[in-house]
Short mmCIF file of C-alpha atoms and ligand atoms in Angstrom, two decimals:
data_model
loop_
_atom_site.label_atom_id
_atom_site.label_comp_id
_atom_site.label_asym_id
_atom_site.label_seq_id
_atom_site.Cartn_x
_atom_site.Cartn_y
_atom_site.Cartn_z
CA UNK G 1215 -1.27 -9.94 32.42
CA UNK G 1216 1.26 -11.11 29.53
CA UNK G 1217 4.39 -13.16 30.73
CA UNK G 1218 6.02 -11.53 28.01
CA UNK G 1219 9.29 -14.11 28.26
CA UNK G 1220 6.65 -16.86 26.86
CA UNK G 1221 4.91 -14.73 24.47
CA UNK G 1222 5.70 -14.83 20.68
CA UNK G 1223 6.17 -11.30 18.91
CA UNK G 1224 3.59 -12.20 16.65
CA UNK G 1225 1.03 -12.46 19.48
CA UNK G 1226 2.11 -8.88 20.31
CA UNK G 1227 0.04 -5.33 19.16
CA UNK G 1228 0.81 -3.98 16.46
CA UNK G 1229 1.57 -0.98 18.23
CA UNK G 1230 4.24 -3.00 20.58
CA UNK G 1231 5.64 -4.88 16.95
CA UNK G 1232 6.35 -1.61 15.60
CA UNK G 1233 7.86 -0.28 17.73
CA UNK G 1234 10.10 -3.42 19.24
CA UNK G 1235 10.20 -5.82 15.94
CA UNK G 1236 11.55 -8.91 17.92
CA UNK G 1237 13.70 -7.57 20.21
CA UNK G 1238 12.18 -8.22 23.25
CA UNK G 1239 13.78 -9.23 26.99
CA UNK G 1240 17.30 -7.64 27.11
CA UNK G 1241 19.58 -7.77 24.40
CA UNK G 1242 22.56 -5.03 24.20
CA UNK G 1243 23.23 -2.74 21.81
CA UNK G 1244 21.82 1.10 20.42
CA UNK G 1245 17.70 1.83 21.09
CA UNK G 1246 17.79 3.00 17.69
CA UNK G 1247 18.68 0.90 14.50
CA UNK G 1248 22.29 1.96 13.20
CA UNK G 1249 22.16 3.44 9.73
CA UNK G 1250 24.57 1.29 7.85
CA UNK G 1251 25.41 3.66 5.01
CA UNK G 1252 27.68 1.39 2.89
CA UNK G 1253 27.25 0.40 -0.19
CA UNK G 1254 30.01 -2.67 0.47
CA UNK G 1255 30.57 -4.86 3.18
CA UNK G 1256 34.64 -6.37 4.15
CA UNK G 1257 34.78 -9.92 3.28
CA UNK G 1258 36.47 -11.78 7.14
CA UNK G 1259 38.23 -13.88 3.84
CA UNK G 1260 37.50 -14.65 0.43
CA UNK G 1261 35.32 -17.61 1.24
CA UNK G 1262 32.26 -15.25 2.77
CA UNK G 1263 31.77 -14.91 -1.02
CA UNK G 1264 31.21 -18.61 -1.93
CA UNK G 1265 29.24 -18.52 1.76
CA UNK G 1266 27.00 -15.48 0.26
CA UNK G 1267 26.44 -17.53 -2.98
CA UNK G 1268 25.40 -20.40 -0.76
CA UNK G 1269 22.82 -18.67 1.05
CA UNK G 1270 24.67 -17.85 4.24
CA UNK G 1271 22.16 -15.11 5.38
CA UNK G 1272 25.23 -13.23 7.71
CA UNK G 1273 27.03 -12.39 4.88
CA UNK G 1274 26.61 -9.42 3.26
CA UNK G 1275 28.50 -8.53 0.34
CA UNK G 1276 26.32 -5.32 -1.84
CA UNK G 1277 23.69 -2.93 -0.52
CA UNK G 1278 21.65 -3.60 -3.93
CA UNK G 1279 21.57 -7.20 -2.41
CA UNK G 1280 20.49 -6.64 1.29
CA UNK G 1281 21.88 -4.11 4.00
CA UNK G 1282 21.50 -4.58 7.80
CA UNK G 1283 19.26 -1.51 8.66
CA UNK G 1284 17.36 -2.81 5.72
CA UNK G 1285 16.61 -6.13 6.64
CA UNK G 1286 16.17 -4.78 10.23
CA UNK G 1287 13.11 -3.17 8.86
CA UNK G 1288 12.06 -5.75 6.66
CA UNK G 1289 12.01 -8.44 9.58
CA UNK G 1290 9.97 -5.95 11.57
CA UNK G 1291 7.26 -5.15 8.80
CA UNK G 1292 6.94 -9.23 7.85
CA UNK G 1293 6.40 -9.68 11.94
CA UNK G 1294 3.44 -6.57 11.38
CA UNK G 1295 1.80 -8.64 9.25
CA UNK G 1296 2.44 -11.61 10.92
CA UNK G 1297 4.25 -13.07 7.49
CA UNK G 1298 7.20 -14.93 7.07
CA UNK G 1299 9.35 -12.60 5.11
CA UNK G 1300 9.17 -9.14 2.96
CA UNK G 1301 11.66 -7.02 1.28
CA UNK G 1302 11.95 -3.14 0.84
CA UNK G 1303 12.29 -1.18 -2.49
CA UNK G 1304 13.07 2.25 -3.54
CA UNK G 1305 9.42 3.00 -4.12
CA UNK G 1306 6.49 1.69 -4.32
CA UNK G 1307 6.05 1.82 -7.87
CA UNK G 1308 9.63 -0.13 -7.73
CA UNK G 1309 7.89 -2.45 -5.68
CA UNK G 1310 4.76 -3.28 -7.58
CA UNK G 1311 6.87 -3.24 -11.14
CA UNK G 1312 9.30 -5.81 -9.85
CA UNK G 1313 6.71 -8.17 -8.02
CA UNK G 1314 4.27 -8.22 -11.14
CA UNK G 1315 7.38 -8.89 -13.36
CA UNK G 1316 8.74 -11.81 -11.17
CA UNK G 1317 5.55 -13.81 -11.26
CA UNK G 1318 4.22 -12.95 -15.32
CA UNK G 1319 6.37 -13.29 -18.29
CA UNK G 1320 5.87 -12.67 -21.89
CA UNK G 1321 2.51 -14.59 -22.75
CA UNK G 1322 1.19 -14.08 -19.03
CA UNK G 1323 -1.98 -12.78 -18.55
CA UNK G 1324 -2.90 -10.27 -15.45
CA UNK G 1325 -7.09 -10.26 -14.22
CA UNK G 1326 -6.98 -7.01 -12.14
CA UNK G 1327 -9.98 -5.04 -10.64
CA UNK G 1328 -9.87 -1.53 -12.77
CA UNK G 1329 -9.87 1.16 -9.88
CA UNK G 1330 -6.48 1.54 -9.59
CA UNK G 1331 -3.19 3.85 -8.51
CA UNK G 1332 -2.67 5.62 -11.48
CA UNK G 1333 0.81 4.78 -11.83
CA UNK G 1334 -0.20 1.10 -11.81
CA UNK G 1335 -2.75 1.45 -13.49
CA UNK G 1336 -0.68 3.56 -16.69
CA UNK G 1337 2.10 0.72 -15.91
CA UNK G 1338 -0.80 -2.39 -16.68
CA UNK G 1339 -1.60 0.20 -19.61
CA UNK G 1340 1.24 1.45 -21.04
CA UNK G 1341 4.10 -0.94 -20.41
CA UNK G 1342 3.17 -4.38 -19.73
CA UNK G 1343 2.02 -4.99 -23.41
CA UNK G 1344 5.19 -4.05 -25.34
CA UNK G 1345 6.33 -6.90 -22.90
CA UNK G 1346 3.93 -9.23 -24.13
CA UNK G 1347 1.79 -9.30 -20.85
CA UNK G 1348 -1.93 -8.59 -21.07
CA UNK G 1349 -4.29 -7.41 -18.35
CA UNK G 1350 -8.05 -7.80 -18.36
CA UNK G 1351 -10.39 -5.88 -16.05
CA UNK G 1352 -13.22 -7.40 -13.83
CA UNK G 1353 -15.30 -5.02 -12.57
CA UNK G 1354 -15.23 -5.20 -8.19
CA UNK G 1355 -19.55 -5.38 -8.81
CA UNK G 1356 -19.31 -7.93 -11.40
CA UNK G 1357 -17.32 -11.09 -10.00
CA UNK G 1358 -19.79 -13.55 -11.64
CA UNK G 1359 -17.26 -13.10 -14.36
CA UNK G 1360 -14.34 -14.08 -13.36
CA UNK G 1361 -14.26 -17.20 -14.92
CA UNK G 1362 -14.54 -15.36 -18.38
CA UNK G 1363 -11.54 -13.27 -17.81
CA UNK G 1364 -9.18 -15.86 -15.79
CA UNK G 1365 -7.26 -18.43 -18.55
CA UNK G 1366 -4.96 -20.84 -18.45
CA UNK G 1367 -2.37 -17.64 -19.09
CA UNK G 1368 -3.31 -15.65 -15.65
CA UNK G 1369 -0.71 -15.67 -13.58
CA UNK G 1370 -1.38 -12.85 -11.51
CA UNK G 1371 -5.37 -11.81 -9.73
CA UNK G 1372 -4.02 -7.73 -9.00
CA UNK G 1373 -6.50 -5.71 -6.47
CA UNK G 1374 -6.31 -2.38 -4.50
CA UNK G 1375 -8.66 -1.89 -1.77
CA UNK G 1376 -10.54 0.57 -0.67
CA UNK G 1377 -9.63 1.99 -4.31
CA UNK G 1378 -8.08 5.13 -5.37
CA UNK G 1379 -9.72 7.99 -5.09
CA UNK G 1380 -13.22 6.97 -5.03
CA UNK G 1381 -12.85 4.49 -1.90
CA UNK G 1382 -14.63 1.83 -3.07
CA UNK G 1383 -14.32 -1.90 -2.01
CA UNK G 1384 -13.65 -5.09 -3.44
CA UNK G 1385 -15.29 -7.78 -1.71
CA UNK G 1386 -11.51 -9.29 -1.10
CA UNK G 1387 -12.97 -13.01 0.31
CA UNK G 1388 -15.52 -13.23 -2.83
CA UNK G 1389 -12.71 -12.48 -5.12
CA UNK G 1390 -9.82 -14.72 -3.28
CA UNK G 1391 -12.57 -17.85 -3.04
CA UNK G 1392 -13.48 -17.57 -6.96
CA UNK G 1393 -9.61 -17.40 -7.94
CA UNK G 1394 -8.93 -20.43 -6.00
CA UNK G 1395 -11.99 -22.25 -7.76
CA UNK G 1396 -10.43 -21.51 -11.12
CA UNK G 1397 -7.05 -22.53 -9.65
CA UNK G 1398 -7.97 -25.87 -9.01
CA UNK G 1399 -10.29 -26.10 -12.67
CA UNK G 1400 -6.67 -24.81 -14.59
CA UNK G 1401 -4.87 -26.85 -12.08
CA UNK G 1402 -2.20 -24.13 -11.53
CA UNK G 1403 -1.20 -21.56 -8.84
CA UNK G 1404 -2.75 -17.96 -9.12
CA UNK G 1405 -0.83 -15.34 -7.29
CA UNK G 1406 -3.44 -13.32 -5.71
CA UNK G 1407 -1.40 -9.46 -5.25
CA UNK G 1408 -3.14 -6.88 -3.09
CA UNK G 1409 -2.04 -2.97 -2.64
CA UNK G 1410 -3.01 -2.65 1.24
CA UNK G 1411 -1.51 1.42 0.99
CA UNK G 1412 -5.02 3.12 1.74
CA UNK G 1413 -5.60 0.67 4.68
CA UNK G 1414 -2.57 -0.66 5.75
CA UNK G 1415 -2.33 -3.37 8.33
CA UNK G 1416 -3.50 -1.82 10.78
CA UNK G 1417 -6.88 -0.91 8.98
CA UNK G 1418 -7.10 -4.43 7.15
CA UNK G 1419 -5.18 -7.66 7.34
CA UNK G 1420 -5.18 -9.17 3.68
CA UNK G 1421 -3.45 -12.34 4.35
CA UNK G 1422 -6.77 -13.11 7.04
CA UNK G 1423 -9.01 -12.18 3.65
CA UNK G 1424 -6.37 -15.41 1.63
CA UNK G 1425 -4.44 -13.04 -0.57
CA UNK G 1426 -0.87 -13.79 -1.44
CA UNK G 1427 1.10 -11.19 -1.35
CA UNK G 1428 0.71 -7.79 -0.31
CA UNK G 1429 2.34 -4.02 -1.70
CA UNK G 1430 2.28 -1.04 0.28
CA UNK G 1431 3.62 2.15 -0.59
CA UNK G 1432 5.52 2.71 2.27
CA UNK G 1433 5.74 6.33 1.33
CA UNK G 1434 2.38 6.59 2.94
CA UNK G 1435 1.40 5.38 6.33
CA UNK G 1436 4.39 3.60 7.16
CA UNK G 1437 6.57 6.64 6.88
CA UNK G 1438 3.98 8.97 7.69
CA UNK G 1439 6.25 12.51 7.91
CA UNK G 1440 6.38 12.92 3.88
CA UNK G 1441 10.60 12.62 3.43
CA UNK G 1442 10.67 9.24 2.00
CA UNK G 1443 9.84 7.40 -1.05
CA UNK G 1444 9.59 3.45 -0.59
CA UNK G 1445 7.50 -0.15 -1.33
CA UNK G 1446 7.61 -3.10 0.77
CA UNK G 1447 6.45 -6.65 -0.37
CA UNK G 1448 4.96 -8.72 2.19
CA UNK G 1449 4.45 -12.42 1.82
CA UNK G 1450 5.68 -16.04 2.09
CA UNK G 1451 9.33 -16.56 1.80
CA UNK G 1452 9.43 -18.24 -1.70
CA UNK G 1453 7.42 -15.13 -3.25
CA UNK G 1454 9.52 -12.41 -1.80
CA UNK G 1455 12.69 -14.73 -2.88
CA UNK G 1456 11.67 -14.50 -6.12
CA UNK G 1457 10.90 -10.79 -6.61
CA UNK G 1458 14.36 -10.28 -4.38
CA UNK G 1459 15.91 -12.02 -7.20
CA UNK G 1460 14.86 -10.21 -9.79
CA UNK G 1461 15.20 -7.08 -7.64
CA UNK G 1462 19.11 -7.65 -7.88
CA UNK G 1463 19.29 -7.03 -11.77
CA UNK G 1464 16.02 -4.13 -11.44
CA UNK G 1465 17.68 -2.28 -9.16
CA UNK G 1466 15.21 -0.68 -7.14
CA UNK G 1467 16.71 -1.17 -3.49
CA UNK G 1468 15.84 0.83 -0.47
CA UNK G 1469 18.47 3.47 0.49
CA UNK G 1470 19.65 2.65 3.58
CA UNK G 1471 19.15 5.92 5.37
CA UNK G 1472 15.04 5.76 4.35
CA UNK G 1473 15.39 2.14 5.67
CA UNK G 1474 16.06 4.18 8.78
CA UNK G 1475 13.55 6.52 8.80
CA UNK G 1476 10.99 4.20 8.15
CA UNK G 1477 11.86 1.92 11.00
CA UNK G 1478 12.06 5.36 13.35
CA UNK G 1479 8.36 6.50 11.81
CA UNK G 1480 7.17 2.78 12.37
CA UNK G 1481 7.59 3.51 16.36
CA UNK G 1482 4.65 6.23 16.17
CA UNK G 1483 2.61 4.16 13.26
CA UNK G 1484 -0.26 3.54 15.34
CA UNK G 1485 -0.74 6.65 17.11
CA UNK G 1486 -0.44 8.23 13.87
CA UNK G 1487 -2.98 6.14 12.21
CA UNK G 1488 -5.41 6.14 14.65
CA UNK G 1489 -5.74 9.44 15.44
CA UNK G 1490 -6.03 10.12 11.29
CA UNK G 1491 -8.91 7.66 11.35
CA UNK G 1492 -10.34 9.49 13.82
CA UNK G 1493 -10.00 12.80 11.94
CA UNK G 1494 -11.22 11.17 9.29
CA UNK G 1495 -14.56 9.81 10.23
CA UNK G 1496 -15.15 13.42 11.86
CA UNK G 1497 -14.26 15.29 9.14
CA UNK G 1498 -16.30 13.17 7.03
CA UNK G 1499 -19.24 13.55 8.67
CA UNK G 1500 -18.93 17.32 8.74
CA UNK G 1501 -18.51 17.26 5.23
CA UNK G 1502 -21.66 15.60 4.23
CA UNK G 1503 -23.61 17.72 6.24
CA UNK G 1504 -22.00 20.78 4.08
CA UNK G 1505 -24.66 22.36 1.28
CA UNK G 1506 -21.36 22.94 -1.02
CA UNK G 1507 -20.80 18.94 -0.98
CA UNK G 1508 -22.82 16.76 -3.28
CA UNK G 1509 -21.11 13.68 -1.99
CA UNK G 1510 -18.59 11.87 0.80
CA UNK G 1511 -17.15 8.96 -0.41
CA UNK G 1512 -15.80 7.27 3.32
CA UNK G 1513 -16.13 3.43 4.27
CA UNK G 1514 -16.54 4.12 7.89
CA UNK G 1515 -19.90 6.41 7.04
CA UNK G 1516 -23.19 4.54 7.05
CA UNK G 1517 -24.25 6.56 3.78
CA UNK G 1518 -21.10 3.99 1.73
CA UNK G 1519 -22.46 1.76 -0.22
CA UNK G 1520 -20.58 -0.71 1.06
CA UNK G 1521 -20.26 0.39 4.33
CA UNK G 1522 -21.34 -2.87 5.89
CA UNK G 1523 -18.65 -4.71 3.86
CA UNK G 1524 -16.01 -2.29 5.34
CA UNK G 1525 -17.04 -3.33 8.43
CA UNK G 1526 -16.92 -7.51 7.44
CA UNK G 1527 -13.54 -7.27 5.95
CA UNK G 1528 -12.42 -4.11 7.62
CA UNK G 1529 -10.52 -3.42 11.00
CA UNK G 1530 -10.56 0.59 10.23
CA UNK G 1531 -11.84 2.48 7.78
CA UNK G 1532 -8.61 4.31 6.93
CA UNK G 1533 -8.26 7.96 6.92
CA UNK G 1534 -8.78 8.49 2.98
CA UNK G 1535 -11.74 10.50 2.18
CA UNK G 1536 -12.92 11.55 -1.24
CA UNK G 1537 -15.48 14.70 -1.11
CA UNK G 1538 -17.00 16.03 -4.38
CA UNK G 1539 -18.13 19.74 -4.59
CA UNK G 1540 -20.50 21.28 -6.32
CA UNK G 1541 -19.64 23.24 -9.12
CA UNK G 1542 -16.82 20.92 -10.66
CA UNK G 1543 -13.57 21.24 -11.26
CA UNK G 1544 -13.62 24.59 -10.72
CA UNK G 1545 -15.23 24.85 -7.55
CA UNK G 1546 -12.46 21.93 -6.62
CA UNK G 1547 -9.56 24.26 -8.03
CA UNK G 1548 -11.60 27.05 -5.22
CA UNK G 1549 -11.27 24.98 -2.54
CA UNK G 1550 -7.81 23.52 -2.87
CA UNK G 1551 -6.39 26.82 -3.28
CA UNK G 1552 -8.19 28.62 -0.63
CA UNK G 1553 -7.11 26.05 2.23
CA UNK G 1554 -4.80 27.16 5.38
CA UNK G 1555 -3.88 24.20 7.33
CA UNK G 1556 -4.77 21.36 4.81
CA UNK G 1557 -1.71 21.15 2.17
CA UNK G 1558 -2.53 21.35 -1.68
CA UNK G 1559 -0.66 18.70 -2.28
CA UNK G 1560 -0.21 15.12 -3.97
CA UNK G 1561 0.71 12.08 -2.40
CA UNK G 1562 -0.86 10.76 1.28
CA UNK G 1563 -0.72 9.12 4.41
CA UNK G 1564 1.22 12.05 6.37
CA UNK G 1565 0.49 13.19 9.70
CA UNK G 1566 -0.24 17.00 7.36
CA UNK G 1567 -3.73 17.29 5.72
CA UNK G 1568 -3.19 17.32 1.78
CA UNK G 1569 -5.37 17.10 -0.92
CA UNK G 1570 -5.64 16.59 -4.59
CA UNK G 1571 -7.88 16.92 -7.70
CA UNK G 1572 -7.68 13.81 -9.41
CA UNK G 1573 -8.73 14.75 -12.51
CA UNK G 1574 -5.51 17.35 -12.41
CA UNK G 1575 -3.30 14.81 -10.42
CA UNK G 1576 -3.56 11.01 -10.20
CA UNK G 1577 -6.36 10.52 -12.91
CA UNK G 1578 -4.81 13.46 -15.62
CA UNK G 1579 -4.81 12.56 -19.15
CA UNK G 1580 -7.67 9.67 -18.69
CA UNK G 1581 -10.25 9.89 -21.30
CA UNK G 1582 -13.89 10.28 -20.40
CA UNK G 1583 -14.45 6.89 -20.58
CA UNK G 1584 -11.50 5.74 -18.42
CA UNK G 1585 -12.92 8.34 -16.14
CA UNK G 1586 -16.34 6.73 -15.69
CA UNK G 1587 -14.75 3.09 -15.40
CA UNK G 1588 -12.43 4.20 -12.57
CA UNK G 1589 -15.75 6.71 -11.28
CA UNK G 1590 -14.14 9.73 -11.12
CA UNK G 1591 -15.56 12.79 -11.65
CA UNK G 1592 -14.32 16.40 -12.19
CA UNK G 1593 -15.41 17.92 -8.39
CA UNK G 1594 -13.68 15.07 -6.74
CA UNK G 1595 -10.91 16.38 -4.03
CA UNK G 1596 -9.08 13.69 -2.27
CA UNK G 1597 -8.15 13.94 1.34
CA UNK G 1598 -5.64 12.31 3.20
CA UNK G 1599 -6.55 13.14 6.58
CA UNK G 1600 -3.37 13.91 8.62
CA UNK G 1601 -3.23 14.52 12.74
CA UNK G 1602 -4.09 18.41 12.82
CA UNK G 1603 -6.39 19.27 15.89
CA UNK G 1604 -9.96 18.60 14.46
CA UNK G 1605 -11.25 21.63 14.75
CA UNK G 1606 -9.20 23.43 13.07
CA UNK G 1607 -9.29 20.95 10.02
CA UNK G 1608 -13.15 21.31 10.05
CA UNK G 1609 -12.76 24.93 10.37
CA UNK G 1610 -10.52 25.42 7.44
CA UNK G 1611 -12.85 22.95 5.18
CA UNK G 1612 -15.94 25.34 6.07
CA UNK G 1613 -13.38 28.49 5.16
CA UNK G 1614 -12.53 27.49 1.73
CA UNK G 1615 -15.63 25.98 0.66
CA UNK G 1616 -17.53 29.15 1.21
CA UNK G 1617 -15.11 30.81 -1.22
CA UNK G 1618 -16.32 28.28 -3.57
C1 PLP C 1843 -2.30 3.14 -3.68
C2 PLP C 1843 -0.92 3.44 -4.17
N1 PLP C 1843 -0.14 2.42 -4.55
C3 PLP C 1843 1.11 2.65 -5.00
C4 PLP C 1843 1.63 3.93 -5.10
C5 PLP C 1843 3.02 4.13 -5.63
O1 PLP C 1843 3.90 4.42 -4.60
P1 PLP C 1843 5.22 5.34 -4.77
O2 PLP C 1843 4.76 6.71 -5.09
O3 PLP C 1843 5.90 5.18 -3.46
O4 PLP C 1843 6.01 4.75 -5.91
C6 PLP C 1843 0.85 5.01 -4.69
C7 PLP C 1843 1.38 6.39 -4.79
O5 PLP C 1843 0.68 7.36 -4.63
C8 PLP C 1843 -0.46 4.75 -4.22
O6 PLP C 1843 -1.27 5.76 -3.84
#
């Protein structure tokens, strides 16, 4: 047995740190975390604002700044991942904009694997050249190359894992262990950035694989009920100071009611995601044994290509599965539409079945050839598999896909 009174929080479950943070042994005060819904705070004299400016962490002056339920949360996702500090935004778009702008400026350049969230992805695309930043792409099966695409301009190594929607894997150790080869040869500091949404940590730990700093979506998995939009940035305390700082003049700060419900979702987190893992892997398997199905995409079936890196870097294989019917898009459009319990809808990480068409959703408006690079193809339906009784998920699957 634990003696708890000796035992750090960090040495805790995850399901115990989720729910608990570091409030353990008797303290007073509410169960749940007060909402503080305020966008100011009363000064106890004029001083607290020279204290503020000199870093006195009990002072709070604006909710853009900081906000007690917020940094309630924040402490409690940091001690999840067993890092020193992180800091919640509005979204996680908000999230991975602000980070990637705090460590690249005009001139930087980005080396980023190119199966990416679509909204990143458009963001790398679309945005970061009129500001002068330029990304290069290094294929997750072609790593010998790295050393072609980093310069003494990369500032940022940007990776998603599994990927978006086709669940592939980049070998995270291969790519962290090259990055800090070229470090050393440019003899400057990399920041290695990973989105861990699909896996989160209880699926993967990417600080044990050497990566920096770490992006969820927190409207996924770590909300879970689909009624709140937010990003978290986990890391050490220096990084997250300096995307805090430039959060202040971005703007994108958590609302302090979402802070709330994402520290009241966190206390189910792990029953959630286990049991949608568990769904998953059956669900997957019941798909590829479908005639309608040409192909599962799932790391935790022994038919992935990299299945037995899923299982080397990999704690769980998530609850993500990509299925692609026969027949194309409109045989996905069939299927989507004819579902009962699963939800035709985008987004993910909910404890409700939805799915998507990424060629109609995430992936829209990609040409052919951005298509093939990020391997999607027209039949593709993306699952996020919620915590329905399994049966009935399987049940409805086998429904629709005979109207296909
Ligand atoms: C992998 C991944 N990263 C980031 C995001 C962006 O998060 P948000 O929609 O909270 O801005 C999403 C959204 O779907 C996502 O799937």
């Amino acid at each position: 047995m634990k003696t708890l009174k000796k035992t750090s929080p960090k040495k805790l479950s995850i399901a115990t740190r989720s729910i608990h943070g570091d409030n353990l042994g008797a303290f007073t005060g509410p169960v749940a975390t007060p909402v503080y819904q305020t966008s100011t705070y009363r000064f106890s004299d004029s001083r607290d604002a020279v204290r503020y400016a000199k870093g006195d962490p009990s002072v709070y002056v604006y909710t853009r700044y900081h906000n007690p339920t917020t940094t309630e949360v924040e402490k409690k996702i940091a001690l999840l991942y067993g890092a020193e500090s992180s800091a919640l935004f509005s979204s996680g778009m908000a999230a991975i904009t602000t980070a990637v702008l705090s460590f690249c400026k005009q001139g930087s350049e980005i080396v980023s694997t190119p199966a990416l969230y679509g909204g990143t992805y458009r963001f790398f695309r679309d945005t970061l050249p009129e500001f002068g930043i330029n990304v290069r792409y290094v294929g997750s099966d072609s790593l010998d190359d790295l050393p072609y695409m980093v310069t003494n301009r990369t500032r940022l190594v940007y990776l998603e894992s599994p990927t978006n929607p086709t669940l592939g894997l980049v070998d995270v150790r291969n790519l962290v262990a090259r990055t800090r080869r070229l470090e050393k040869e440019f003899g400057r500091k990399i920041v290695i950035m990973m989105d861990n949404t699909f896996a989160t940590i209880l699926n993967q730990d990417p600080f044990a694989l050497g990566v920096d700093i770490v992006v969820e979506s927190s409207t996924k998995y770590l909300s879970g009920h689909a009624d709140i939009m937010g990003g978290v940035l986990v890391g050490s305390r220096a990084l997250i100071k300096k995307a805090r700082d430039r959060a202040k003049h971005f703007g994108g700060c958590a609302d302090p009611f979402a802070s709330y419900l994402l520290d009241r979702s966190l206390k189910t987190f792990e029953l959630r995601v286990v049991r949608q893992r568990e769904n998953a892997l059956k669900l997957a398997r019941a798909l590829e044994k479908h005639p309608k199905i040409t192909r599962v995409l799932y790391p935790g079936l022994t038919s992935h290509p990299q299945h037995a890196l899923a299982k080397k870097q990999m704690k769980g294989y998530g609850a993500m599965v990509t299925a692609e019917v026969r027949g194309g898009v409109k045989a996905a459009v069939k299927v989507c539409d004819s579902l009962r319990v699963a939800v035709n809808a985008m987004s993910l990480g909910g404890v409700e079945t939805l799915v998507s068409i990424p060629v109609y959703s995430s992936h829209i408006n990609m040409d052919a050839g951005e298509l093939a690079r990020h391997g999607v193809t027209a039949g593709m339906i993306r699952i996020s598999v919620g915590v329905e009784g399994i049966d009935d998920l399987v049940a409805d699957f086998r429904q629709a896909l005979k109207k296909a």
